[in-house]
mmCIF file of N, CA and C in Angstrom:
data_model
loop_
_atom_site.group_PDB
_atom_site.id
_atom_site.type_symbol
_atom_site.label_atom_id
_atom_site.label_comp_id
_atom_site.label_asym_id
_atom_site.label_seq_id
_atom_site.Cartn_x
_atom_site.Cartn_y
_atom_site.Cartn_z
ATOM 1 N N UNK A 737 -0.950 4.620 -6.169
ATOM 2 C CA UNK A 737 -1.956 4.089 -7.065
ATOM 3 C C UNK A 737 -1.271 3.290 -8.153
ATOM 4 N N UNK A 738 -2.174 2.173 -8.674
ATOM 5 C CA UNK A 738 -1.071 1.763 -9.800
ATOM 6 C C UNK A 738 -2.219 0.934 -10.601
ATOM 7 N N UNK A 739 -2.126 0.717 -11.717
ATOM 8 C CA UNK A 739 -3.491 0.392 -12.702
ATOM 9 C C UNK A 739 -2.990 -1.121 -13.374
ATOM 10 N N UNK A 740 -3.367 -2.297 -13.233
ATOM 11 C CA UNK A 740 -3.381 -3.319 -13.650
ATOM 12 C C UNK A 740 -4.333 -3.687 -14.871
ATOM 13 N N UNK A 741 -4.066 -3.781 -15.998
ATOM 14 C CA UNK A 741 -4.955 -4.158 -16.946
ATOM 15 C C UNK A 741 -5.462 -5.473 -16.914
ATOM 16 N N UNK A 742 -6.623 -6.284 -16.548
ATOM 17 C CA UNK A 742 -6.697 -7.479 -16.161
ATOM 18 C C UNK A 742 -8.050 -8.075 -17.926
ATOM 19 N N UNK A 743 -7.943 -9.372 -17.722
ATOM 20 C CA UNK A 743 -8.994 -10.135 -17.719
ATOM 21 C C UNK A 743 -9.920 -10.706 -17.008
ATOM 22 N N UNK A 744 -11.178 -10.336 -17.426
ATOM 23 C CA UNK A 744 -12.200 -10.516 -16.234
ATOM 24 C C UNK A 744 -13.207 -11.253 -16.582
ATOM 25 N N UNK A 745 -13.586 -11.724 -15.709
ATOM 26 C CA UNK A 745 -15.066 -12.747 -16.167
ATOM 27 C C UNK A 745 -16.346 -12.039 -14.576
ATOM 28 N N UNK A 746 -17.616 -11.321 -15.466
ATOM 29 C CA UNK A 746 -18.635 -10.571 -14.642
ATOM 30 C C UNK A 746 -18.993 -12.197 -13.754
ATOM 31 N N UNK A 747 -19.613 -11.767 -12.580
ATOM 32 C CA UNK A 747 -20.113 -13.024 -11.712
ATOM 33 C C UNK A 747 -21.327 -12.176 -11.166
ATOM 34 N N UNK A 748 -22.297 -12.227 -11.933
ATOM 35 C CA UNK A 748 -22.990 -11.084 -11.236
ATOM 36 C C UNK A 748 -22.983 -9.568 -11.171
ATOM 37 N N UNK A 749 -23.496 -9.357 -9.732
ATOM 38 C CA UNK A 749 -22.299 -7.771 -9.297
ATOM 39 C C UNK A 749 -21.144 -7.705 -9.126
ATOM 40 N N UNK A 750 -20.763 -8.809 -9.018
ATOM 41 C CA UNK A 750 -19.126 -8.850 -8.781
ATOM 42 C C UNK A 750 -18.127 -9.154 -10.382
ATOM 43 N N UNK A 751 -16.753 -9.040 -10.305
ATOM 44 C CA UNK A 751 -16.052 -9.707 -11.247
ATOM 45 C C UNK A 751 -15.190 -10.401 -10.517
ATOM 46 N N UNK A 752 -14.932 -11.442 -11.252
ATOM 47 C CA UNK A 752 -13.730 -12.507 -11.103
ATOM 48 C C UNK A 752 -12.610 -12.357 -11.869
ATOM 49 N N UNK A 753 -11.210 -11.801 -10.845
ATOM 50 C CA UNK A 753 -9.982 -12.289 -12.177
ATOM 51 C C UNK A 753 -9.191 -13.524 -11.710
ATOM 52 N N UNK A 754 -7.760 -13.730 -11.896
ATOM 53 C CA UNK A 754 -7.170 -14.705 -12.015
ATOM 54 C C UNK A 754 -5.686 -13.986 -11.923
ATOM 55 N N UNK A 755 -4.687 -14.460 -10.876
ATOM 56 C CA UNK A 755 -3.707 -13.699 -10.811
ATOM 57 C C UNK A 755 -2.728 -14.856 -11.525
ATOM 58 N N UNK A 756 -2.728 -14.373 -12.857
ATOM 59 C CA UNK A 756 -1.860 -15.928 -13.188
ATOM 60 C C UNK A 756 -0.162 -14.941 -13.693
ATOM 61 N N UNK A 757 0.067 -14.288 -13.798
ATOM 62 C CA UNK A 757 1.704 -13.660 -13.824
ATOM 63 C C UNK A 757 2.054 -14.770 -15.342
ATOM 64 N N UNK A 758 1.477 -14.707 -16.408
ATOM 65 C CA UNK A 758 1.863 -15.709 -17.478
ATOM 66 C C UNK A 758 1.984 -16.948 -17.056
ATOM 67 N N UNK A 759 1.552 -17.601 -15.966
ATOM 68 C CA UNK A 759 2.182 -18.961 -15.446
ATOM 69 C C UNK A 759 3.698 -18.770 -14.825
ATOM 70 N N UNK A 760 4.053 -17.513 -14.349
ATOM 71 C CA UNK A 760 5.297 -17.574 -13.564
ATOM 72 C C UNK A 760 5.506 -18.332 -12.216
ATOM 73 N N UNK A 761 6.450 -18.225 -11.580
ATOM 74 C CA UNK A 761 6.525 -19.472 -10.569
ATOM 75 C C UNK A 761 5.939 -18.576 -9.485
ATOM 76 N N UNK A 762 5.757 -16.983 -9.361
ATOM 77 C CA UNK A 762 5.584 -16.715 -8.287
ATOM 78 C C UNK A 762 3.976 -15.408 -8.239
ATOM 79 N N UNK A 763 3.315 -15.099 -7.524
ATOM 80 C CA UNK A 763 2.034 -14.337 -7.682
ATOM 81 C C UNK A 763 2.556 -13.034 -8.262
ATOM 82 N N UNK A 764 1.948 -12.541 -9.062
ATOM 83 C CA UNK A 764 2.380 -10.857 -9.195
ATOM 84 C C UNK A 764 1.785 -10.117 -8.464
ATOM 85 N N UNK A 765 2.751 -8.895 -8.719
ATOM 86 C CA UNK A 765 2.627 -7.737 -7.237
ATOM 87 C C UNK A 765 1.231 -7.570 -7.165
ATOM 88 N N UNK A 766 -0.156 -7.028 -8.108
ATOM 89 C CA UNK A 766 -1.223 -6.728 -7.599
ATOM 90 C C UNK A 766 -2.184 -7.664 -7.057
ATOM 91 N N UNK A 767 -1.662 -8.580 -7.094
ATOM 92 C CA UNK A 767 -2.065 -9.826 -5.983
ATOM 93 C C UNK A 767 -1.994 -9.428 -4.766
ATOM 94 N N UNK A 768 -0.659 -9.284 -3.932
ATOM 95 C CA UNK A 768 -0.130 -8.934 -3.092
ATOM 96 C C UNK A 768 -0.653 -7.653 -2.785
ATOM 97 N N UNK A 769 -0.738 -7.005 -3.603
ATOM 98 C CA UNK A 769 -1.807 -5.230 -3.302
ATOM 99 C C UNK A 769 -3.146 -5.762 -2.527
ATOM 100 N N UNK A 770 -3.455 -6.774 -3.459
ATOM 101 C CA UNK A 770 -4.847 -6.666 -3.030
ATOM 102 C C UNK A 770 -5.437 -7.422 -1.675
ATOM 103 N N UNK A 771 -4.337 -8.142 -1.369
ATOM 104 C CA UNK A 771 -4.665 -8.906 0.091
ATOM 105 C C UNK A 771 -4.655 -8.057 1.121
ATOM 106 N N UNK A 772 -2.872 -7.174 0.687
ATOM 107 C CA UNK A 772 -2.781 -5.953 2.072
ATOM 108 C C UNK A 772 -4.259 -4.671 1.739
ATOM 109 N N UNK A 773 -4.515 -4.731 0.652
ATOM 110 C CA UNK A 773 -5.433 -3.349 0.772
ATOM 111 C C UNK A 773 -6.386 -3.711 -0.413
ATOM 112 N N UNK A 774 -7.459 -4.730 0.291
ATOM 113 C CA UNK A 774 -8.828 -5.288 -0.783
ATOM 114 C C UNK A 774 -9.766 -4.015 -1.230
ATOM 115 N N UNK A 775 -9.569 -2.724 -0.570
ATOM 116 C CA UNK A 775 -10.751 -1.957 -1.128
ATOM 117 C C UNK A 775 -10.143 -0.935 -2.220
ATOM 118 N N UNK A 776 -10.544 -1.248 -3.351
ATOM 119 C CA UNK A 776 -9.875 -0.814 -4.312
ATOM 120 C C UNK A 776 -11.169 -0.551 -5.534
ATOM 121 N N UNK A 777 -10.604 0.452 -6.635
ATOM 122 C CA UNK A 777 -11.530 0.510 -7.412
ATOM 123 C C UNK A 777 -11.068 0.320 -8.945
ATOM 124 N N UNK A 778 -12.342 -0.306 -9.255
ATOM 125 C CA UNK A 778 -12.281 -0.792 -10.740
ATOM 126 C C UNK A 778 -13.306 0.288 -11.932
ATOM 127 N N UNK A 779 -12.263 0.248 -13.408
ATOM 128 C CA UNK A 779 -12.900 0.638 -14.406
ATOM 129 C C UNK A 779 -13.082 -1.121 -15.502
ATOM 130 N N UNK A 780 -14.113 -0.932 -15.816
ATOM 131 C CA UNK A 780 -14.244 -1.424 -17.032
ATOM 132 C C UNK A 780 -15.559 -0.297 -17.713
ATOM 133 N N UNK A 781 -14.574 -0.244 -19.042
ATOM 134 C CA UNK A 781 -15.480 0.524 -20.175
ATOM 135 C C UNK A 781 -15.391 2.046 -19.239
ATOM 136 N N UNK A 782 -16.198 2.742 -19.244
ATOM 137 C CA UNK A 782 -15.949 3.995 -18.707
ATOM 138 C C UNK A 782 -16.880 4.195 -17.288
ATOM 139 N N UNK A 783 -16.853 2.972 -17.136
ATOM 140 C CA UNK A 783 -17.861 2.890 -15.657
ATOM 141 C C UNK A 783 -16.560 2.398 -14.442
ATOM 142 N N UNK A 784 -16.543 3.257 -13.475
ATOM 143 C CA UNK A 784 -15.562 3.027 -12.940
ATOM 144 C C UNK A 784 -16.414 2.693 -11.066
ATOM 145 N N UNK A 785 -16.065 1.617 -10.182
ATOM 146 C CA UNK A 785 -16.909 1.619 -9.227
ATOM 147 C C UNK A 785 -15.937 0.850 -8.175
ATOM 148 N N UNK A 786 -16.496 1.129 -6.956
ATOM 149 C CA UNK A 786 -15.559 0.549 -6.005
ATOM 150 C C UNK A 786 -15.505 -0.836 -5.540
ATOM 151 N N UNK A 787 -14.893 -1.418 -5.297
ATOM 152 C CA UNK A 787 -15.183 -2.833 -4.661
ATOM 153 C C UNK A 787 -14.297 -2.925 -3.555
ATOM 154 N N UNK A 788 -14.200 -4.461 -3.178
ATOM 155 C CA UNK A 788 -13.793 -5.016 -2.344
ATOM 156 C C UNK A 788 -13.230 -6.344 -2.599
ATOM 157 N N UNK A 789 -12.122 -7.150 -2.986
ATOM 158 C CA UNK A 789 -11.268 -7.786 -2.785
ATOM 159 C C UNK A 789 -11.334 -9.251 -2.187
ATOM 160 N N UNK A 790 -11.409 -10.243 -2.492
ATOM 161 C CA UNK A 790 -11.232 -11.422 -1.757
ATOM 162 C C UNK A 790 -11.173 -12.608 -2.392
ATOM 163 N N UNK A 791 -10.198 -13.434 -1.693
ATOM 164 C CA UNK A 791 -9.847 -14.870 -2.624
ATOM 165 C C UNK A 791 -10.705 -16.132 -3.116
ATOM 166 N N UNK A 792 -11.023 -15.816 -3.972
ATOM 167 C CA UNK A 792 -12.273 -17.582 -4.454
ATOM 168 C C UNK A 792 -11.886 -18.860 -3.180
ATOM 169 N N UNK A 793 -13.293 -19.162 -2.814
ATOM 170 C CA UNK A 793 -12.913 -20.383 -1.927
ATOM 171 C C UNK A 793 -12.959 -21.397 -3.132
ATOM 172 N N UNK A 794 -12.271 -23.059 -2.805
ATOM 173 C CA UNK A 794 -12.128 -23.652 -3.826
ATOM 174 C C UNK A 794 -13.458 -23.833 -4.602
ATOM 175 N N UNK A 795 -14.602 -23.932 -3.867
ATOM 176 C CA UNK A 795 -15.815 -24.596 -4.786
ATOM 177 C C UNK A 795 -15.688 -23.278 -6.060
ATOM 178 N N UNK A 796 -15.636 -22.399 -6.060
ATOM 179 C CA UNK A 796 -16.472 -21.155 -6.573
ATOM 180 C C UNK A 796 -15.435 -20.991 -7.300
ATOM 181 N N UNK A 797 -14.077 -21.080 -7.294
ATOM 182 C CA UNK A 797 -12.862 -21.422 -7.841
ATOM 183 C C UNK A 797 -12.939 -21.931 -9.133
ATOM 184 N N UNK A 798 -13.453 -23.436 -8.362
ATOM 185 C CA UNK A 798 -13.694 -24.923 -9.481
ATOM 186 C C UNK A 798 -14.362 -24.776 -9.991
ATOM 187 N N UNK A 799 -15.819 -23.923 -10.084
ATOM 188 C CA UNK A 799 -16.908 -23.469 -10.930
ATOM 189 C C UNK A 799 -16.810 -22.279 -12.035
ATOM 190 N N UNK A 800 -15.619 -21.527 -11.795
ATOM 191 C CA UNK A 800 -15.361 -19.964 -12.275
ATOM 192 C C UNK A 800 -14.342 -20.668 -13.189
ATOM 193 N N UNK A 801 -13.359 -21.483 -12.988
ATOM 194 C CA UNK A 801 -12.263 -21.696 -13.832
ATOM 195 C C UNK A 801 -12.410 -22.134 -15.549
ATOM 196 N N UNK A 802 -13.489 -22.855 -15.455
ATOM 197 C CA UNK A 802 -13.790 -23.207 -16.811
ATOM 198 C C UNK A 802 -14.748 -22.205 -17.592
ATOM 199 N N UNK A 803 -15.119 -20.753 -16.919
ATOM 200 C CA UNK A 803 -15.356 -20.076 -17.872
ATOM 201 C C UNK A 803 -14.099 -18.927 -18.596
ATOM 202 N N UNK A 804 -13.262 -18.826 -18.080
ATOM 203 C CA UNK A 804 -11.620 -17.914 -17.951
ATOM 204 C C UNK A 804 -11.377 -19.014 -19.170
ATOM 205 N N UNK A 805 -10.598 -20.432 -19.062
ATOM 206 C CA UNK A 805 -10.354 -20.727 -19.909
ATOM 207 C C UNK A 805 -11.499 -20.890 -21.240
ATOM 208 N N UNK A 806 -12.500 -20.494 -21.264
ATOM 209 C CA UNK A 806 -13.734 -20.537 -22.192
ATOM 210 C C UNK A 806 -12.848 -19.641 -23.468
ATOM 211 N N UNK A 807 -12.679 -18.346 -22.504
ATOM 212 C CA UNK A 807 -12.573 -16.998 -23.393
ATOM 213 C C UNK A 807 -11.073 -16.474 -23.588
ATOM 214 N N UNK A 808 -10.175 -17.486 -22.687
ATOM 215 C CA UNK A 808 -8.714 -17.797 -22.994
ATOM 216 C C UNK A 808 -8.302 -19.007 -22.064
ATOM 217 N N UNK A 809 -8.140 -19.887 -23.236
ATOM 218 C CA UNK A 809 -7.158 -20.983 -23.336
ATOM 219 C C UNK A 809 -6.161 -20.837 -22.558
ATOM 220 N N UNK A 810 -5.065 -20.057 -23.275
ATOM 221 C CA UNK A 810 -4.158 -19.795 -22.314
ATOM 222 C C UNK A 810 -4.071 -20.043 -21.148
ATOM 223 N N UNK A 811 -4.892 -19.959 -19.759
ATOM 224 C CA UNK A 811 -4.876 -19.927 -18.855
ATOM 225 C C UNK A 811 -4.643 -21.258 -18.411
ATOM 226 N N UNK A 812 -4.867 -21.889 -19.314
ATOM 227 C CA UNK A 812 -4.617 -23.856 -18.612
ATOM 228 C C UNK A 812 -3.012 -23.417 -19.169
ATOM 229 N N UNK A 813 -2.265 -23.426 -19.893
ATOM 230 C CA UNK A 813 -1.000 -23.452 -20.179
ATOM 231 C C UNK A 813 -0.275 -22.790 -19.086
ATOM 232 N N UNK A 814 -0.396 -21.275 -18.419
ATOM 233 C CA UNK A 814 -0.382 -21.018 -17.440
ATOM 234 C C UNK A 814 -0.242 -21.455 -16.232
ATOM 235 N N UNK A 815 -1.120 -22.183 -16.016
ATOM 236 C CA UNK A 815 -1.547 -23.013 -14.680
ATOM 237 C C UNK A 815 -0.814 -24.257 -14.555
ATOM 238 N N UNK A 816 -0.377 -24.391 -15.875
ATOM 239 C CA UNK A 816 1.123 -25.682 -16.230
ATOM 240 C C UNK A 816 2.060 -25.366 -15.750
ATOM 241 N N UNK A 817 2.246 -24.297 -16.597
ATOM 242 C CA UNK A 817 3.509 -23.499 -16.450
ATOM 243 C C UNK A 817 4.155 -23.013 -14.603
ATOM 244 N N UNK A 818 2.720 -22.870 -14.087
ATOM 245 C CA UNK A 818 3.437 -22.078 -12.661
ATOM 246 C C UNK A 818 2.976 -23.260 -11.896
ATOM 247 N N UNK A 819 3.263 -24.523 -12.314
ATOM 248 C CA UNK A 819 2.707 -25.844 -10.960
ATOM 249 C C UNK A 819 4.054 -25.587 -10.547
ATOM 250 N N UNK A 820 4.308 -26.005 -8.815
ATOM 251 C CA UNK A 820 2.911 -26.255 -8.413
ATOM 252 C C UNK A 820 2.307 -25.357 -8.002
ATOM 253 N N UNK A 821 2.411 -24.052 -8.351
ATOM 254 C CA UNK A 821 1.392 -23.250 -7.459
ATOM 255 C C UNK A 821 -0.091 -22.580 -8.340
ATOM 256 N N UNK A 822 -1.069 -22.837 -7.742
ATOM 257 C CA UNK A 822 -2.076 -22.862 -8.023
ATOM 258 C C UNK A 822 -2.172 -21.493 -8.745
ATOM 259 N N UNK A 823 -2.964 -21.317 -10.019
ATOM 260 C CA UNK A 823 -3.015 -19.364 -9.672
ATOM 261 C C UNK A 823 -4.102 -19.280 -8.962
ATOM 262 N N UNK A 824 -4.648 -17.888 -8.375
ATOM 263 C CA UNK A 824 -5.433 -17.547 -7.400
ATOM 264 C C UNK A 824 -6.478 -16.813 -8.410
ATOM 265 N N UNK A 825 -7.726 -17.106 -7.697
ATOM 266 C CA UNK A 825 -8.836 -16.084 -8.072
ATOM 267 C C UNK A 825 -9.268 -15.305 -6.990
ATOM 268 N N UNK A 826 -9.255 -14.038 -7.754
ATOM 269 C CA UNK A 826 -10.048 -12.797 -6.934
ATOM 270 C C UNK A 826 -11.361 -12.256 -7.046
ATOM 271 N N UNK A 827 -11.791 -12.488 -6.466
ATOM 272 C CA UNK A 827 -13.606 -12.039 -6.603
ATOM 273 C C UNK A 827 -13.567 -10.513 -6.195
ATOM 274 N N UNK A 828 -14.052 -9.686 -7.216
ATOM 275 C CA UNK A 828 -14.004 -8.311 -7.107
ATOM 276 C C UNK A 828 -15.996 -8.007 -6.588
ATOM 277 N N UNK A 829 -16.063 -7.919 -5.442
ATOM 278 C CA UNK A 829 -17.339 -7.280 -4.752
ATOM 279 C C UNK A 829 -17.629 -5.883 -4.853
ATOM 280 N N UNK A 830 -18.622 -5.339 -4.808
ATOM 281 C CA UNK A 830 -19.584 -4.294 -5.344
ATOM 282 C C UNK A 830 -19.246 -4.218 -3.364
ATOM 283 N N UNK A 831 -18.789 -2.528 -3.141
ATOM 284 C CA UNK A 831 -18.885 -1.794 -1.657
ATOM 285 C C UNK A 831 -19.741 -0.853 -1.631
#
């Protein structure tokens, strides 16, 4: 088991994060967790529930990205920082 403190943006029932590793050149490990093993469970606040795992296709990507940088900036500096590789979004689904 291992607990990632993330930033999240709600999409609904689902949440969206962003595996950005500070803008490092390479994905961080719970990235990699979550491809080999998407069913995983999330707390926010003291509600804790299960989901399911999977990578933003680009449209939903290109639509989600400008609310992340809404509520941190940062994330375009980031996305500088680790060109060329894209960071990835994870859409966290309700199982």
């Amino acid at each position: 088991r291992r607990t990632s403190p993330l930033m999240y943006h709600r999409e609904g029932d689902a949440v969206a994060v962003v595996a950005s590793k500070a803008g490092q050149p390479t994905h961080p490990a719970w990235f990699h967790n979550l491809l080999a093993n998407p069913d995983i469970t999330i707390q926010i606040g003291s509600a804790v529930r299960p989901v399911r795992a999977r990578l933003a296709v680009e449209p939903e990507r290109d639509r989600l990205w400008p609310e992340f940088v809404g509520f941190y900036p940062g994330y375009e500096a980031f996305q500088r920082m680790a060109a060329p590789r894209r960071l990835p979004m994870v859409i966290l689904e309700p199982r």
